[in-house]
Amino acid sequence: MMTEVGAQQRKEEKMDSRALLERLIAFETVSRDSNLALIEFVRGYLAGLGVESELIYSDDGHKANLWATIGPHDQGGVILSGHTDVVPVEGQRWTVPPFKLTQRGSKLYGRGTADMKGFIACVLSAVPAFLASPLSRPVHIALSYDEEVGCLGVRSLIEVLQHRSPKPVACIIGEPTQLKPILGHKGKLGVRCEVRGLACHSAYTPDGVNAIEYAANIVVKLNEMAERLKAPDLHDARFEPPHSTLQVGVIKGGQALNIVPSECSFDWEVRTLPGQDAYQVVKEVEEYATLILTPRMREISTACDIHFQPLVAYPGLATETHSEVAKLIATLTGRQEFGTISFGTEGGLFQQAGIPTVVCGPGCMDQGHKPDEFIEAAQLDECDTVMSNLAEYLRAR
């Protein structure tokens, strides 16, 4: 009589990437919510195939990263990395249920199909092939949480890896690139500026300190700095746009038209080319606020202040064309041309930890974060082939 574990194993072995994607989409892993149900599903799937996995929990225990290794543990392996969280669907006009896989023609619809549960499904579908191959180097599966809100969760996983040996020799981040090898992306630093002024009746504006007006001065300063970043000698033609950028995305302030506003805050970001220091931008803005604006405000009230608070930060990615990881992804995909992307990934964090990294996954980010997000079924098939190529590449000769 077949044991329960054995039955489960045989059942899971039959799951292809499409069937796994259907299961993964059904978990509503919006960043604000827990991802544990999905993680436990993956853990159970791997266990059914005889693969142990390790969970690295968030501080509150409501979310977790997953780490699993297939193959020898005494060699540096290849990480296949994907994030489990997705962006919200509220306020978007979907014509299909966002958390149920729907097929229309060649397209598979659902939140996360492209960004990036399609890649995770292909990785999980390839596990039996990895197990069947006597691998010379291991394959590591790394699933993270809270990527969409600042690449937060993966940091604790990387910290764990920093204390282990041997270190992985390569990392493939499966963000949607239509399986084109990507060697670079910009870094990001998000900042909140909070301005505290002094309220008074608007008929007596000289007696108050208008927080909105002082915030506006800083916004103008940021715009001036953004123009400087466009200088041709700072360009990197591999990126679009080819320069670092600055922008203000959110601003709040004021209570009524007849009150000089005492509070104003705004969120801004700088996206820097690899090698450029975003904190130098923050330093210049802080010096302008501290040396120029704050003294003016405090002529009226010493309680006035301007404060800057970092919100999110992750480094850019810049991998050399002739690196071993670049050669690896070219071999796996059969594509010798490398590119860059405009959006950020966890890749810079892995690279910063000394793990050579590339970005390459099925689907297109043009569909990500939108209503009726989809992935072409052919992209799953192509990614399945890449996974098969990886198993062959790592096969012990």
Coordinates of N, CA and C in Angstrom, one line a residue, residues 166-356:
P166 N 30.4 26.5 1.5 CA 31.0 27.5 0.5 C 29.9 28.5 0.1
K167 N 30.4 29.6 -0.4 CA 29.5 30.6 -0.9 C 29.0 30.3 -2.3
P168 N 27.7 30.5 -2.6 CA 27.2 30.3 -4.0 C 28.1 31.0 -5.0
V169 N 28.2 30.4 -6.2 CA 29.1 31.0 -7.2 C 28.3 31.9 -8.2
A170 N 27.0 31.8 -8.1 CA 26.2 32.6 -9.1 C 24.7 32.7 -8.6
C171 N 24.1 33.7 -9.0 CA 22.7 33.9 -8.7 C 21.9 34.4 -9.9
I172 N 20.8 33.7 -10.2 CA 19.9 34.2 -11.3 C 18.6 34.7 -10.7
I173 N 18.4 36.0 -10.8 CA 17.1 36.6 -10.3 C 16.1 36.5 -11.4
G174 N 15.0 35.8 -11.2 CA 14.1 35.5 -12.3 C 13.0 36.5 -12.6
E175 N 13.3 37.8 -12.4 CA 12.4 38.9 -12.8 C 12.1 38.8 -14.3
P176 N 10.9 39.3 -14.6 CA 10.5 39.2 -16.1 C 11.3 40.0 -17.0
T177 N 12.1 39.3 -17.8 CA 12.9 40.0 -18.9 C 12.7 39.4 -20.2
Q178 N 11.7 38.6 -20.4 CA 11.4 37.8 -21.6 C 12.6 36.9 -21.9
L179 N 13.2 36.5 -20.7 CA 14.4 35.6 -20.7 C 15.6 36.1 -21.5
K180 N 15.7 37.4 -21.6 CA 16.9 38.1 -22.1 C 17.8 38.3 -20.9
P181 N 19.1 38.0 -21.1 CA 20.1 38.1 -20.0 C 20.3 39.6 -19.6
I182 N 20.2 40.0 -18.4 CA 20.3 41.3 -17.9 C 21.5 41.4 -16.9
L183 N 22.4 42.3 -17.2 CA 23.6 42.5 -16.3 C 23.6 43.7 -15.5
G184 N 22.6 44.6 -15.6 CA 22.6 45.8 -14.8 C 21.2 46.5 -14.6
H185 N 21.1 47.1 -13.5 CA 20.0 48.0 -13.2 C 20.4 49.1 -12.2
K186 N 19.6 50.1 -12.1 CA 19.8 51.2 -11.2 C 19.5 50.9 -9.8
G187 N 20.2 51.6 -8.9 CA 19.8 51.5 -7.5 C 18.8 52.5 -7.1
K188 N 18.2 52.4 -5.9 CA 17.1 53.3 -5.5 C 17.3 53.7 -4.1
L189 N 17.1 55.0 -3.8 CA 17.0 55.5 -2.4 C 15.7 56.4 -2.3
G190 N 14.8 56.0 -1.4 CA 13.6 56.7 -1.2 C 13.7 57.5 0.1
V191 N 13.3 58.7 0.2 CA 13.4 59.6 1.4 C 12.1 60.3 1.6
R192 N 11.8 60.5 2.9 CA 10.7 61.3 3.3 C 11.2 62.6 4.0
C193 N 10.8 63.7 3.5 CA 11.1 65.0 4.1 C 9.9 65.6 4.9
E194 N 10.2 65.9 6.1 CA 9.1 66.4 7.0 C 9.5 67.8 7.4
V195 N 8.6 68.8 7.1 CA 8.9 70.2 7.5 C 7.9 70.6 8.5
R196 N 8.4 71.1 9.6 CA 7.6 71.6 10.7 C 7.7 73.1 10.8
G197 N 6.6 73.8 10.5 CA 6.6 75.3 10.5 C 5.9 75.8 11.7
L198 N 5.2 77.0 11.6 CA 4.4 77.6 12.6 C 3.1 78.1 12.1
A199 N 2.0 77.6 12.6 CA 0.7 78.0 12.1 C 0.3 79.4 12.7
C200 N -0.5 80.1 11.9 CA -1.2 81.3 12.3 C -2.3 81.6 11.3
H201 N -3.1 82.6 11.6 CA -4.1 83.0 10.7 C -3.5 83.6 9.4
S202 N -4.1 83.2 8.3 CA -3.5 83.6 7.0 C -3.5 85.1 6.8
A203 N -4.3 85.9 7.6 CA -4.3 87.3 7.5 C -3.0 87.9 8.0
Y204 N -2.2 87.1 8.8 CA -1.0 87.5 9.5 C 0.1 86.6 9.1
T205 N 0.3 86.3 7.8 CA 1.3 85.4 7.4 C 2.7 85.7 7.9
P206 N 3.2 86.9 8.0 CA 4.5 87.1 8.5 C 4.8 86.6 9.9
D207 N 3.7 86.3 10.7 CA 3.9 85.8 12.0 C 4.0 84.3 12.0
G208 N 3.8 83.6 10.9 CA 3.9 82.2 10.8 C 5.0 81.7 10.0
V209 N 5.2 80.4 9.9 CA 6.2 79.8 9.0 C 5.5 78.8 8.2
N210 N 5.4 79.1 6.9 CA 4.6 78.3 6.0 C 5.4 77.0 5.6
A211 N 5.0 75.8 6.2 CA 5.8 74.6 5.9 C 5.7 74.2 4.5
I212 N 4.6 74.4 3.8 CA 4.4 74.1 2.4 C 5.4 74.9 1.6
E213 N 5.6 76.1 1.8 CA 6.5 77.0 1.0 C 7.9 76.5 1.2
Y214 N 8.3 76.2 2.4 CA 9.7 75.7 2.6 C 9.9 74.3 2.0
A215 N 8.9 73.5 2.0 CA 8.9 72.2 1.3 C 9.1 72.4 -0.2
A216 N 8.4 73.4 -0.7 CA 8.5 73.8 -2.1 C 9.9 74.2 -2.5
N217 N 10.5 74.9 -1.6 CA 11.9 75.3 -1.9 C 12.8 74.1 -2.0
I218 N 12.6 73.1 -1.2 CA 13.4 71.9 -1.3 C 13.1 71.1 -2.6
V219 N 11.8 71.1 -3.0 CA 11.4 70.4 -4.2 C 12.1 71.1 -5.4
V220 N 12.1 72.4 -5.4 CA 12.8 73.2 -6.5 C 14.3 72.8 -6.5
K221 N 14.9 72.7 -5.3 CA 16.3 72.3 -5.2 C 16.5 70.9 -5.8
L222 N 15.6 70.0 -5.5 CA 15.7 68.6 -6.1 C 15.6 68.7 -7.6
N223 N 14.7 69.5 -8.1 CA 14.6 69.6 -9.6 C 15.9 70.1 -10.2
E224 N 16.5 71.1 -9.5 CA 17.8 71.6 -10.0 C 18.8 70.5 -10.1
M225 N 18.9 69.7 -9.0 CA 19.8 68.6 -9.0 C 19.5 67.6 -10.0
A226 N 18.2 67.3 -10.3 CA 17.9 66.3 -11.3 C 18.4 66.8 -12.7
E227 N 18.3 68.1 -12.9 CA 18.9 68.6 -14.2 C 20.4 68.4 -14.3
R228 N 21.1 68.5 -13.2 CA 22.5 68.3 -13.2 C 22.9 66.9 -13.5
L229 N 22.0 66.0 -13.0 CA 22.3 64.5 -13.2 C 22.2 64.1 -14.7
K230 N 21.6 65.0 -15.5 CA 21.4 64.7 -16.9 C 22.6 65.1 -17.7
A231 N 23.7 65.6 -17.1 CA 24.9 66.1 -17.8 C 25.4 64.9 -18.6
P232 N 25.8 65.1 -19.9 CA 26.3 64.1 -20.8 C 27.4 63.3 -20.2
D233 N 28.3 63.9 -19.5 CA 29.5 63.2 -18.9 C 29.1 62.2 -17.8
L234 N 27.8 62.3 -17.4 CA 27.4 61.3 -16.3 C 26.5 60.2 -16.9
H235 N 26.4 60.2 -18.2 CA 25.5 59.2 -18.9 C 26.1 57.8 -19.0
D236 N 25.3 56.8 -19.0 CA 25.6 55.4 -19.3 C 24.6 55.0 -20.3
A237 N 25.1 54.8 -21.5 CA 24.2 54.6 -22.7 C 23.5 53.2 -22.6
R238 N 23.9 52.3 -21.7 CA 23.2 51.0 -21.5 C 21.9 51.1 -20.9
F239 N 21.6 52.3 -20.2 CA 20.3 52.4 -19.5 C 19.4 53.4 -20.2
E240 N 18.1 53.2 -19.9 CA 17.1 54.1 -20.4 C 16.2 54.6 -19.2
P241 N 16.2 55.9 -18.9 CA 17.1 56.9 -19.4 C 18.5 56.7 -19.0
P242 N 19.5 57.3 -19.8 CA 20.9 57.0 -19.6 C 21.5 57.7 -18.4
H243 N 20.7 58.3 -17.5 CA 21.2 59.1 -16.4 C 20.4 58.8 -15.1
S244 N 21.0 59.1 -14.0 CA 20.3 59.0 -12.7 C 19.1 60.0 -12.7
T245 N 18.1 59.7 -11.9 CA 16.9 60.5 -11.9 C 16.4 60.8 -10.5
L246 N 15.8 62.0 -10.4 CA 15.2 62.4 -9.1 C 13.7 62.7 -9.4
Q247 N 12.8 62.4 -8.4 CA 11.5 62.8 -8.6 C 10.7 62.8 -7.2
V248 N 9.7 63.7 -7.1 CA 8.9 63.7 -5.9 C 7.6 63.0 -6.2
G249 N 7.2 62.0 -5.4 CA 6.1 61.2 -5.7 C 4.8 61.4 -4.9
V250 N 5.0 61.9 -3.7 CA 3.9 62.1 -2.7 C 4.1 63.4 -2.0
I251 N 3.1 64.2 -1.8 CA 3.2 65.4 -0.9 C 1.9 65.7 -0.2
K252 N 2.1 66.0 1.1 CA 0.9 66.3 2.0 C 1.2 67.5 2.8
G253 N 0.1 68.3 3.1 CA 0.3 69.5 3.9 C -0.9 70.4 3.9
G254 N -1.0 71.1 5.0 CA -2.1 72.1 5.1 C -3.4 71.6 5.7
Q255 N -4.2 72.5 6.3 CA -5.5 72.2 6.8 C -6.6 73.0 6.2
A256 N -6.4 74.2 6.0 CA -7.4 75.1 5.4 C -6.7 76.3 4.8
L257 N -7.4 76.9 3.8 CA -6.8 78.0 3.1 C -6.5 79.2 4.0
N258 N -7.2 79.4 5.1 CA -7.0 80.6 5.9 C -6.1 80.3 7.1
I259 N -5.3 79.2 7.0 CA -4.4 78.8 8.1 C -3.0 78.7 7.4
V260 N -2.0 79.4 7.9 CA -0.6 79.1 7.5 C -0.2 77.7 7.9
P261 N 0.1 76.8 7.0 CA 0.3 75.4 7.4 C 1.6 75.2 8.2
S262 N 1.4 74.4 9.3 CA 2.5 74.2 10.2 C 3.3 72.9 9.8
E263 N 2.6 72.0 9.0 CA 3.2 70.7 8.6 C 3.1 70.5 7.1
C264 N 4.2 69.9 6.6 CA 4.2 69.4 5.2 C 5.2 68.3 5.1
S265 N 4.9 67.3 4.4 CA 5.8 66.2 4.2 C 5.7 65.8 2.7
F266 N 6.8 65.3 2.2 CA 6.8 64.7 0.8 C 7.8 63.6 0.7
D267 N 7.5 62.7 -0.2 CA 8.4 61.5 -0.4 C 9.1 61.7 -1.8
W268 N 10.4 61.5 -1.8 CA 11.1 61.6 -3.1 C 12.1 60.5 -3.2
E269 N 12.5 60.3 -4.4 CA 13.4 59.2 -4.7 C 14.5 59.6 -5.6
V270 N 15.7 58.9 -5.5 CA 16.7 59.1 -6.5 C 17.1 57.7 -7.0
R271 N 17.1 57.5 -8.3 CA 17.5 56.2 -8.9 C 18.8 56.5 -9.6
T272 N 19.8 55.8 -9.1 CA 21.2 56.1 -9.5 C 21.7 55.0 -10.4
L273 N 22.6 55.4 -11.4 CA 23.3 54.5 -12.2 C 24.3 53.7 -11.2
P274 N 24.6 52.5 -11.6 CA 25.6 51.8 -10.8 C 26.9 52.6 -10.7
G275 N 27.4 52.7 -9.5 CA 28.7 53.4 -9.3 C 28.4 54.8 -8.8
Q276 N 27.2 55.4 -8.9 CA 26.9 56.7 -8.4 C 26.3 56.5 -7.0
D277 N 26.6 57.5 -6.1 CA 26.2 57.4 -4.7 C 25.0 58.2 -4.4
A278 N 23.9 57.5 -4.2 CA 22.6 58.2 -3.9 C 22.7 59.1 -2.6
Y279 N 23.5 58.6 -1.6 CA 23.6 59.3 -0.4 C 24.3 60.7 -0.5
Q280 N 25.1 60.9 -1.6 CA 25.7 62.2 -1.8 C 24.6 63.2 -2.2
V281 N 23.6 62.7 -2.9 CA 22.4 63.6 -3.2 C 21.7 64.0 -2.0
V282 N 21.4 63.0 -1.1 CA 20.8 63.3 0.2 C 21.6 64.3 1.0
K283 N 22.9 64.1 1.0 CA 23.8 65.0 1.8 C 23.7 66.4 1.3
E284 N 23.6 66.6 0.0 CA 23.5 68.0 -0.6 C 22.2 68.6 -0.2
V285 N 21.1 67.9 -0.3 CA 19.8 68.4 0.1 C 19.7 68.7 1.6
E286 N 20.3 67.9 2.4 CA 20.2 68.1 3.8 C 21.0 69.4 4.2
E287 N 22.2 69.6 3.5 CA 23.0 70.8 3.8 C 22.3 72.0 3.4
Y288 N 21.6 72.0 2.3 CA 20.8 73.1 1.8 C 19.7 73.4 2.9
A289 N 19.0 72.4 3.3 CA 17.9 72.6 4.3 C 18.5 73.1 5.6
T290 N 19.6 72.6 6.1 CA 20.2 72.9 7.4 C 20.9 74.3 7.4
L291 N 21.6 74.6 6.3 CA 22.4 75.8 6.3 C 21.6 77.1 5.8
I292 N 20.6 76.8 4.9 CA 19.9 77.9 4.2 C 18.5 78.1 4.8
L293 N 17.7 77.0 4.8 CA 16.3 77.2 5.1 C 16.0 77.2 6.6
T294 N 16.6 76.3 7.3 CA 16.2 76.2 8.8 C 16.5 77.5 9.5
P295 N 17.7 78.1 9.3 CA 17.9 79.4 10.0 C 16.8 80.5 9.7
R296 N 16.3 80.5 8.5 CA 15.3 81.5 8.2 C 14.0 81.1 9.0
M297 N 13.7 79.9 9.0 CA 12.5 79.5 9.8 C 12.6 79.8 11.2
R298 N 13.8 79.6 11.8 CA 14.0 79.8 13.2 C 14.1 81.3 13.6
E299 N 14.1 82.1 12.7 CA 14.0 83.6 13.0 C 12.7 83.9 13.5
I300 N 11.7 83.1 13.1 CA 10.3 83.3 13.6 C 10.0 82.4 14.8
S301 N 10.5 81.1 14.8 CA 10.3 80.2 15.9 C 11.4 79.1 15.9
T302 N 12.0 78.9 17.1 CA 13.1 78.0 17.2 C 12.5 76.5 17.2
A303 N 11.2 76.4 17.2 CA 10.6 75.0 17.1 C 10.6 74.5 15.7
C304 N 10.8 75.3 14.7 CA 10.7 74.9 13.3 C 11.9 74.0 13.0
D305 N 11.6 73.1 12.1 CA 12.7 72.1 11.8 C 12.4 71.4 10.4
I306 N 13.4 70.9 9.8 CA 13.3 70.0 8.6 C 14.0 68.7 8.9
H307 N 13.3 67.6 8.6 CA 13.9 66.3 8.9 C 13.8 65.4 7.7
F308 N 14.8 64.6 7.5 CA 14.9 63.7 6.4 C 14.9 62.3 6.9
Q309 N 14.1 61.4 6.4 CA 14.0 60.0 6.9 C 14.1 59.0 5.7
P310 N 15.1 58.2 5.7 CA 15.2 57.2 4.6 C 14.0 56.2 4.7
L311 N 13.4 55.9 3.5 CA 12.3 55.0 3.4 C 12.7 53.6 2.9
V312 N 13.4 53.6 1.8 CA 13.8 52.4 1.2 C 15.1 52.6 0.4
A313 N 15.9 51.6 0.4 CA 17.2 51.7 -0.3 C 17.6 50.3 -0.8
Y314 N 18.1 50.2 -2.0 CA 18.8 49.0 -2.5 C 19.8 49.4 -3.6
P315 N 20.9 48.7 -3.7 CA 21.9 49.1 -4.6 C 21.6 48.7 -6.0
G316 N 22.3 49.3 -7.0 CA 22.2 48.9 -8.4 C 23.0 47.6 -8.6
L317 N 22.9 47.2 -9.8 CA 23.5 45.9 -10.2 C 24.4 46.3 -11.5
A318 N 25.7 45.8 -11.4 CA 26.6 46.0 -12.6 C 27.4 44.7 -12.6
T319 N 27.1 43.8 -13.5 CA 27.9 42.6 -13.7 C 28.7 42.7 -15.0
E320 N 29.9 42.3 -14.9 CA 30.8 42.3 -16.1 C 30.4 41.4 -17.2
T321 N 30.5 41.8 -18.4 CA 30.1 41.0 -19.6 C 30.9 39.7 -19.6
H322 N 32.2 39.8 -19.2 CA 33.0 38.6 -19.3 C 33.1 37.8 -18.0
S323 N 32.2 38.0 -17.1 CA 32.2 37.3 -15.9 C 31.6 35.8 -16.1
E324 N 31.9 35.0 -15.2 CA 31.5 33.6 -15.3 C 30.0 33.5 -15.3
V325 N 29.3 34.3 -14.4 CA 27.9 34.2 -14.4 C 27.2 34.7 -15.7
A326 N 27.9 35.7 -16.3 CA 27.4 36.2 -17.6 C 27.5 35.1 -18.7
K327 N 28.6 34.4 -18.6 CA 28.8 33.3 -19.6 C 27.8 32.1 -19.3
L328 N 27.5 31.9 -18.0 CA 26.5 30.9 -17.6 C 25.2 31.2 -18.2
I329 N 24.7 32.4 -18.0 CA 23.3 32.7 -18.5 C 23.2 32.8 -20.0
A330 N 24.3 33.1 -20.6 CA 24.4 33.1 -22.1 C 24.3 31.7 -22.6
T331 N 24.9 30.8 -21.9 CA 24.9 29.3 -22.3 C 23.5 28.8 -22.1
L332 N 22.9 29.1 -21.0 CA 21.5 28.6 -20.6 C 20.5 29.1 -21.6
T333 N 20.5 30.3 -22.0 CA 19.5 30.9 -22.8 C 19.8 30.9 -24.3
G334 N 21.1 30.6 -24.6 CA 21.5 30.7 -26.0 C 21.6 32.1 -26.6
R335 N 21.6 33.1 -25.7 CA 21.7 34.5 -26.1 C 23.0 35.1 -25.6
Q336 N 23.7 35.7 -26.6 CA 25.0 36.3 -26.3 C 24.9 37.8 -26.1
E337 N 23.7 38.4 -26.3 CA 23.6 39.9 -26.1 C 23.0 40.1 -24.7
F338 N 23.6 41.0 -24.0 CA 23.2 41.4 -22.7 C 22.6 42.8 -22.6
G339 N 21.7 43.0 -21.7 CA 21.0 44.3 -21.6 C 21.0 44.8 -20.1
T340 N 20.2 45.8 -19.9 CA 19.9 46.4 -18.6 C 18.4 46.6 -18.5
I341 N 18.0 46.9 -17.3 CA 16.6 47.1 -17.1 C 16.4 48.4 -16.2
S342 N 15.2 49.0 -16.3 CA 15.0 50.3 -15.6 C 14.5 50.1 -14.2
F343 N 13.9 48.9 -13.9 CA 13.4 48.7 -12.6 C 14.4 48.0 -11.7
G344 N 14.3 48.1 -10.4 CA 15.2 47.5 -9.5 C 14.9 46.0 -9.1
T345 N 15.9 45.3 -8.6 CA 15.7 43.9 -8.2 C 16.5 43.7 -6.9
E346 N 16.4 42.5 -6.4 CA 17.2 42.0 -5.3 C 18.7 41.7 -5.7
G347 N 18.9 41.8 -7.0 CA 20.2 41.4 -7.6 C 21.4 42.2 -7.0
G348 N 21.2 43.5 -6.8 CA 22.3 44.3 -6.3 C 22.7 43.9 -4.9
L349 N 21.7 43.4 -4.1 CA 22.0 42.9 -2.7 C 22.8 41.6 -2.7
F350 N 22.5 40.7 -3.6 CA 23.3 39.5 -3.8 C 24.7 39.8 -4.2
Q351 N 24.8 40.7 -5.2 CA 26.1 41.1 -5.7 C 26.9 41.8 -4.7
Q352 N 26.3 42.6 -3.9 CA 26.9 43.3 -2.8 C 27.5 42.3 -1.8
A353 N 26.8 41.2 -1.6 CA 27.2 40.1 -0.7 C 28.3 39.2 -1.3
G354 N 28.8 39.6 -2.5 CA 29.9 38.8 -3.1 C 29.4 37.6 -3.9
I355 N 28.1 37.6 -4.3 CA 27.6 36.5 -5.1 C 27.3 37.1 -6.5
P356 N 28.1 36.7 -7.5 CA 27.9 37.2 -8.9 C 26.4 37.0 -9.4

